Amino acid sequence: MPTLYLAYRVRSLILNPSVIAWSILFVLFWVFMWIYVFGNELASFKGEVWYESAVKSYVAVMYSSLGIVSMGSVAVALTGSNAVMASSIRYVTRFTRLTSTRLLIEDLSASILVFSTVTATIVASSILLSWHRYGVLVVPEKPLPLVIVLLMLGLFFYLLSIVMTRLILLFAGAKILQTALTMMPLAMSFIPYALLFTKTSEFIAYAYPPIALQALAIEATSGIEVPPTGIVVSLREATVSKHLEYHVNLATTLVSYLVWITGLALIAVLLSKRIKAVHPEELMI
């Protein structure tokens, strides 16, 4: 049975002002912009043979990419809260039913649940608003693969936040560096978003797995195979030629992902051994 920590952790993260403001409201603002401003011209093509396919592709690109940005924002909240609560962990695991292993499992579960809730909010809002604007209900073509990809991204950003937390504790007292480390997950979540509009080499896409995972999320939603970068440009070209030059290599993506996940976990463990006791007053999160 889970302890009260799980429920309290979920509630504290969901009600965290930065999660509400940046992970939900800020991203919903960009959902509105994508649908009612950037995609305004798309609605004028209603009635064309390719209209429904174009809407599905456009909406799939939108909420897959913005969902990653919202995860990066949640990871910022995780990083800050984990750094502040670090000094109390030894007492919690000593004087409560929480062991170190159980604490890790429940913290991971709470974080993934929050990632899922925030992303589901973005996806549901995107579907409803796009339905209102374009008259096309864009539901995922492959729901299970989409859920798997989103959970993989959630685990990635969770471990990234843990590493950033360890670095913050290691460099306690360096306020500017602490702020930069806290914001790092959000900055890294914008890399896949930026590469929606820019074609680059496949190496970059597989060197940083969220880029390729973003493309897989778009594939699962739209049912259309897309390249890992320059997706918006490629989909426009495909509307005319009905052909995409290349698509994501699933095996390479999984290998890259596993290497990153393993590496982040090992780095977190190694950094934990170097951290000394840090007073909360030394942290400026």
CSV table of C-alpha atoms in Angstrom, one decimal:
chain,number,residue,atom,x,y,z
A,1,MET,CA,0.0,0.0,0.0
A,2,PRO,CA,1.3,3.5,-0.8
A,3,THR,CA,2.0,5.9,2.0
A,4,LEU,CA,0.6,9.4,2.5
A,5,TYR,CA,3.7,10.7,0.8
A,6,LEU,CA,2.4,9.7,-2.6
A,7,ALA,CA,-0.9,11.7,-2.2
A,8,TYR,CA,0.9,14.7,-0.6
A,9,ARG,CA,3.5,14.7,-3.3
A,10,VAL,CA,1.0,14.7,-6.1
A,11,ARG,CA,-1.1,17.4,-4.5
A,12,SER,CA,1.9,19.6,-3.8
A,13,LEU,CA,3.1,19.4,-7.4
A,14,ILE,CA,-0.3,19.8,-9.1
A,15,LEU,CA,-0.9,22.9,-6.9
A,16,ASN,CA,2.6,24.2,-7.3
A,17,PRO,CA,2.2,27.8,-8.8
A,18,SER,CA,4.9,27.2,-11.4
A,19,VAL,CA,3.2,24.0,-12.6
A,20,ILE,CA,-0.2,25.8,-12.9
A,21,ALA,CA,1.3,28.9,-14.5
A,22,TRP,CA,4.0,27.5,-16.8
A,23,SER,CA,3.1,23.9,-17.4
A,24,ILE,CA,-0.6,24.4,-18.0
A,25,LEU,CA,-1.7,28.1,-18.5
A,26,PHE,CA,1.4,29.1,-20.5
A,27,VAL,CA,1.3,26.0,-22.7
A,28,LEU,CA,-2.5,26.4,-23.2
A,29,PHE,CA,-1.8,30.0,-24.4
A,30,TRP,CA,0.4,28.5,-27.1
A,31,VAL,CA,-2.3,25.9,-27.9
A,32,PHE,CA,-4.6,28.9,-28.5
A,33,MET,CA,-2.0,30.6,-30.7
A,34,TRP,CA,-1.4,27.5,-32.8
A,35,ILE,CA,-5.1,27.0,-33.5
A,36,TYR,CA,-6.5,30.5,-33.7
A,37,VAL,CA,-3.6,32.5,-34.9
A,38,PHE,CA,-0.8,30.4,-36.6
A,39,GLY,CA,-3.3,27.9,-38.0
A,40,ASN,CA,-6.0,30.4,-39.0
A,41,GLU,CA,-5.3,30.0,-42.7
A,42,LEU,CA,-5.7,26.2,-42.5
A,43,ALA,CA,-9.5,26.7,-41.8
A,44,SER,CA,-9.9,28.5,-45.2
A,45,PHE,CA,-9.1,25.2,-47.0
A,46,LYS,CA,-12.1,23.4,-45.6
A,47,GLY,CA,-13.7,21.3,-48.3
A,48,GLU,CA,-10.4,20.3,-49.9
A,49,VAL,CA,-9.7,16.6,-50.3
A,50,TRP,CA,-6.6,16.8,-48.2
A,51,TYR,CA,-8.1,19.1,-45.5
A,52,GLU,CA,-8.9,16.5,-42.8
A,53,SER,CA,-5.5,14.9,-43.2
A,54,ALA,CA,-3.8,18.3,-43.0
A,55,VAL,CA,-5.7,19.2,-39.8
A,56,LYS,CA,-4.8,15.9,-38.2
A,57,SER,CA,-1.1,16.3,-39.0
A,58,TYR,CA,-1.1,19.9,-37.8
A,59,VAL,CA,-2.8,19.2,-34.5
A,60,ALA,CA,-0.6,16.1,-33.9
A,61,VAL,CA,2.5,18.2,-34.3
A,62,MET,CA,1.1,20.9,-32.0
A,63,TYR,CA,0.1,18.9,-29.0
A,64,SER,CA,3.0,16.4,-29.2
A,65,SER,CA,5.5,19.2,-29.1
A,66,LEU,CA,3.7,21.4,-26.6
A,67,GLY,CA,3.2,18.3,-24.4
A,68,ILE,CA,7.0,17.9,-24.2
A,69,VAL,CA,7.4,21.6,-23.3
A,70,SER,CA,4.9,21.2,-20.5
A,71,MET,CA,6.9,18.2,-19.2
A,72,GLY,CA,10.0,20.3,-19.1
A,73,SER,CA,8.2,22.9,-17.1
A,74,VAL,CA,7.0,20.3,-14.6
A,75,ALA,CA,10.6,19.0,-14.3
A,76,VAL,CA,11.6,22.6,-13.3
A,77,ALA,CA,9.2,22.4,-10.4
A,78,LEU,CA,10.5,18.9,-9.5
A,79,THR,CA,14.1,20.1,-9.5
A,80,GLY,CA,13.3,23.0,-7.2
A,81,SER,CA,11.2,21.0,-4.7
A,82,ASN,CA,13.6,18.1,-4.6
A,83,ALA,CA,16.5,20.4,-3.8
A,84,VAL,CA,14.6,22.0,-0.9
A,85,MET,CA,13.3,18.7,0.6
A,86,ALA,CA,16.7,16.9,0.2
A,87,SER,CA,17.8,17.8,3.8
A,88,SER,CA,14.8,16.1,5.3
A,89,ILE,CA,15.1,12.8,3.4
A,90,ARG,CA,17.4,11.1,6.0
A,91,TYR,CA,14.9,11.9,8.7
A,92,VAL,CA,11.9,10.8,6.7
A,93,THR,CA,13.4,7.4,5.9
A,94,ARG,CA,14.5,6.9,9.5
A,95,PHE,CA,11.4,7.9,11.4
A,96,THR,CA,8.6,6.9,9.1
A,97,ARG,CA,7.5,3.8,7.1
A,98,LEU,CA,9.3,5.1,4.0
A,99,THR,CA,12.5,3.3,3.2
A,100,SER,CA,14.9,4.9,0.7
A,101,THR,CA,13.6,2.5,-2.0
A,102,ARG,CA,10.0,3.1,-1.3
A,103,LEU,CA,10.5,6.8,-1.2
A,104,LEU,CA,12.1,6.6,-4.7
A,105,ILE,CA,9.3,4.5,-6.1
A,106,GLU,CA,6.6,6.7,-4.7
A,107,ASP,CA,8.3,9.9,-5.8
A,108,LEU,CA,8.7,8.5,-9.3
A,109,SER,CA,5.1,7.4,-9.3
A,110,ALA,CA,3.9,10.8,-8.1
A,111,SER,CA,6.0,12.6,-10.7
A,112,ILE,CA,4.9,10.4,-13.6
A,113,LEU,CA,1.3,10.9,-12.5
A,114,VAL,CA,1.7,14.7,-12.5
A,115,PHE,CA,3.5,14.5,-15.9
A,116,SER,CA,0.6,12.4,-17.2
A,117,THR,CA,-2.1,14.8,-15.8
A,118,VAL,CA,-0.5,17.9,-17.2
A,119,THR,CA,0.1,16.4,-20.6
A,120,ALA,CA,-3.5,14.9,-20.7
A,121,THR,CA,-4.8,18.4,-20.0
A,122,ILE,CA,-2.8,19.8,-23.0
A,123,VAL,CA,-3.8,17.0,-25.3
A,124,ALA,CA,-7.5,17.2,-24.3
A,125,SER,CA,-7.6,21.0,-24.7
A,126,SER,CA,-5.9,20.7,-28.1
A,127,ILE,CA,-8.4,18.2,-29.3
A,128,LEU,CA,-11.4,20.2,-28.2
A,129,LEU,CA,-10.2,23.6,-29.4
A,130,SER,CA,-9.1,22.2,-32.8
A,131,TRP,CA,-12.5,20.5,-33.1
A,132,HIS,CA,-14.2,23.8,-32.5
A,133,ARG,CA,-12.0,25.7,-35.0
A,134,TYR,CA,-11.5,23.2,-37.8
A,135,GLY,CA,-14.5,20.9,-37.4
A,136,VAL,CA,-12.3,17.8,-37.3
A,137,LEU,CA,-12.0,15.6,-34.2
A,138,VAL,CA,-8.3,14.6,-34.0
A,139,VAL,CA,-8.1,11.6,-31.8
A,140,PRO,CA,-4.8,9.5,-31.6
A,141,GLU,CA,-4.6,6.9,-34.3
A,142,LYS,CA,-2.5,4.7,-32.0
A,143,PRO,CA,-3.4,5.5,-28.4
A,144,LEU,CA,-1.2,2.8,-26.8
A,145,PRO,CA,2.1,3.8,-28.5
A,146,LEU,CA,1.3,7.4,-27.8
A,147,VAL,CA,0.9,6.7,-24.0
A,148,ILE,CA,4.2,4.6,-24.1
A,149,VAL,CA,6.1,7.4,-25.7
A,150,LEU,CA,4.8,10.0,-23.3
A,151,LEU,CA,5.6,7.8,-20.3
A,152,MET,CA,9.2,7.4,-21.7
A,153,LEU,CA,9.5,11.2,-21.9
A,154,GLY,CA,8.1,11.5,-18.4
A,155,LEU,CA,10.8,9.1,-17.1
A,156,PHE,CA,13.5,11.0,-19.0
A,157,PHE,CA,12.6,14.4,-17.6
A,158,TYR,CA,12.2,12.9,-14.1
A,159,LEU,CA,15.8,11.6,-14.2
A,160,LEU,CA,17.0,14.8,-15.7
A,161,SER,CA,15.4,16.8,-12.8
A,162,ILE,CA,17.1,14.4,-10.3
A,163,VAL,CA,20.5,15.0,-11.9
A,164,MET,CA,19.9,18.8,-11.9
A,165,THR,CA,18.9,18.6,-8.2
A,166,ARG,CA,22.1,16.7,-7.3
A,167,LEU,CA,24.1,19.4,-9.1
A,168,ILE,CA,22.3,22.2,-7.3
A,169,LEU,CA,23.1,20.5,-4.0
A,170,LEU,CA,26.7,20.0,-5.0
A,171,PHE,CA,27.1,23.7,-5.9
A,172,ALA,CA,25.1,25.1,-3.0
A,173,GLY,CA,25.8,28.7,-2.5
A,174,ALA,CA,26.4,29.5,-6.2
A,175,LYS,CA,23.0,31.3,-6.8
A,176,ILE,CA,23.4,32.0,-10.5
A,177,LEU,CA,24.4,28.5,-11.2
A,178,GLN,CA,21.6,27.1,-9.1
A,179,THR,CA,19.0,29.1,-11.1
A,180,ALA,CA,20.5,28.0,-14.4
A,181,LEU,CA,20.4,24.3,-13.3
A,182,THR,CA,16.8,24.6,-12.2
A,183,MET,CA,15.7,26.0,-15.5
A,184,MET,CA,17.8,23.5,-17.6
A,185,PRO,CA,15.0,20.9,-18.0
A,186,LEU,CA,12.7,23.5,-19.5
A,187,ALA,CA,15.4,24.8,-21.8
A,188,MET,CA,16.1,21.2,-23.0
A,189,SER,CA,12.4,20.6,-23.7
A,190,PHE,CA,12.5,23.4,-26.2
A,191,ILE,CA,15.1,21.7,-28.3
A,192,PRO,CA,12.7,19.2,-30.0
A,193,TYR,CA,10.2,22.1,-30.4
A,194,ALA,CA,12.7,24.2,-32.2
A,195,LEU,CA,13.7,21.3,-34.5
A,196,LEU,CA,10.0,21.0,-35.7
A,197,PHE,CA,10.8,23.9,-38.1
A,198,THR,CA,14.4,23.1,-38.9
A,199,LYS,CA,15.9,20.2,-40.8
A,200,THR,CA,19.1,18.9,-39.5
A,201,SER,CA,21.1,15.6,-39.5
A,202,GLU,CA,19.6,12.4,-38.1
A,203,PHE,CA,22.6,12.2,-35.7
A,204,ILE,CA,21.3,15.1,-33.7
A,205,ALA,CA,17.8,13.5,-33.4
A,206,TYR,CA,19.2,10.3,-32.1
A,207,ALA,CA,21.9,11.9,-29.9
A,208,TYR,CA,19.1,13.6,-27.9
A,209,PRO,CA,16.2,11.1,-27.8
A,210,PRO,CA,13.3,13.5,-27.0
A,211,ILE,CA,13.7,14.8,-30.6
A,212,ALA,CA,13.0,11.4,-32.0
A,213,LEU,CA,10.4,10.6,-29.4
A,214,GLN,CA,8.5,13.7,-30.4
A,215,ALA,CA,8.4,12.4,-33.9
A,216,LEU,CA,7.1,9.1,-32.7
A,217,ALA,CA,4.4,10.8,-30.7
A,218,ILE,CA,3.3,12.7,-33.8
A,219,GLU,CA,3.3,9.4,-35.8
A,220,ALA,CA,1.1,7.7,-33.1
A,221,THR,CA,-1.3,10.6,-33.2
A,222,SER,CA,-1.6,11.2,-36.9
A,223,GLY,CA,-0.8,7.8,-38.2
A,224,ILE,CA,1.7,9.4,-40.6
A,225,GLU,CA,5.4,8.5,-40.5
A,226,VAL,CA,7.5,11.7,-40.1
A,227,PRO,CA,11.2,12.5,-40.0
A,228,PRO,CA,12.7,13.3,-36.6
A,229,THR,CA,13.5,17.0,-37.6
A,230,GLY,CA,12.0,19.6,-39.9
A,231,ILE,CA,8.6,17.9,-39.4
A,232,VAL,CA,6.5,21.0,-40.3
A,233,VAL,CA,8.4,21.6,-43.5
A,234,SER,CA,8.3,17.9,-44.5
A,235,LEU,CA,4.5,17.6,-43.9
A,236,ARG,CA,4.0,20.7,-46.1
A,237,GLU,CA,6.0,19.1,-48.9
A,238,ALA,CA,4.2,15.8,-48.4
A,239,THR,CA,0.9,17.5,-49.0
A,240,VAL,CA,2.0,18.0,-52.6
A,241,SER,CA,4.3,15.1,-53.3
A,242,LYS,CA,2.6,12.5,-50.9
A,243,HIS,CA,6.2,11.3,-50.1
A,244,LEU,CA,8.5,11.8,-47.1
A,245,GLU,CA,12.2,11.3,-47.5
A,246,TYR,CA,12.8,9.3,-44.3
A,247,HIS,CA,11.2,8.6,-41.0
A,248,VAL,CA,12.3,7.8,-37.4
A,249,ASN,CA,14.3,4.6,-36.8
A,250,LEU,CA,12.7,3.0,-33.8
A,251,ALA,CA,15.6,0.7,-32.9
A,252,THR,CA,18.1,3.6,-32.9
A,253,THR,CA,15.7,5.7,-30.9
A,254,LEU,CA,15.3,3.0,-28.2
A,255,VAL,CA,19.1,2.4,-28.0
A,256,SER,CA,19.7,6.1,-27.6
A,257,TYR,CA,17.0,6.4,-25.0
A,258,LEU,CA,18.3,3.5,-22.9
A,259,VAL,CA,21.8,4.9,-23.0
A,260,TRP,CA,20.5,8.3,-21.8
A,261,ILE,CA,18.3,6.8,-19.1
A,262,THR,CA,21.1,4.6,-17.8
A,263,GLY,CA,23.6,7.5,-17.9
A,264,LEU,CA,21.3,9.9,-16.1
A,265,ALA,CA,20.7,7.3,-13.4
A,266,LEU,CA,24.4,6.5,-12.9
A,267,ILE,CA,25.3,10.3,-12.8
A,268,ALA,CA,22.6,10.8,-10.1
A,269,VAL,CA,24.0,8.0,-8.0
A,270,LEU,CA,27.6,9.2,-8.4
A,271,LEU,CA,26.7,12.8,-7.5
A,272,SER,CA,24.7,11.6,-4.5
A,273,LYS,CA,27.9,10.2,-3.0
A,274,ARG,CA,29.7,13.6,-3.3
A,275,ILE,CA,27.0,15.7,-1.8
A,276,LYS,CA,27.5,17.0,1.8
A,277,ALA,CA,24.7,18.2,4.1
A,278,VAL,CA,23.2,21.4,2.7
A,279,HIS,CA,21.1,23.8,4.8
A,280,PRO,CA,17.9,25.0,3.0
A,281,GLU,CA,19.1,28.6,3.5
A,282,GLU,CA,22.0,27.9,1.1
A,283,LEU,CA,19.5,27.2,-1.7
A,284,MET,CA,18.0,30.0,-3.8
A,285,ILE,CA,15.5,28.1,-6.0
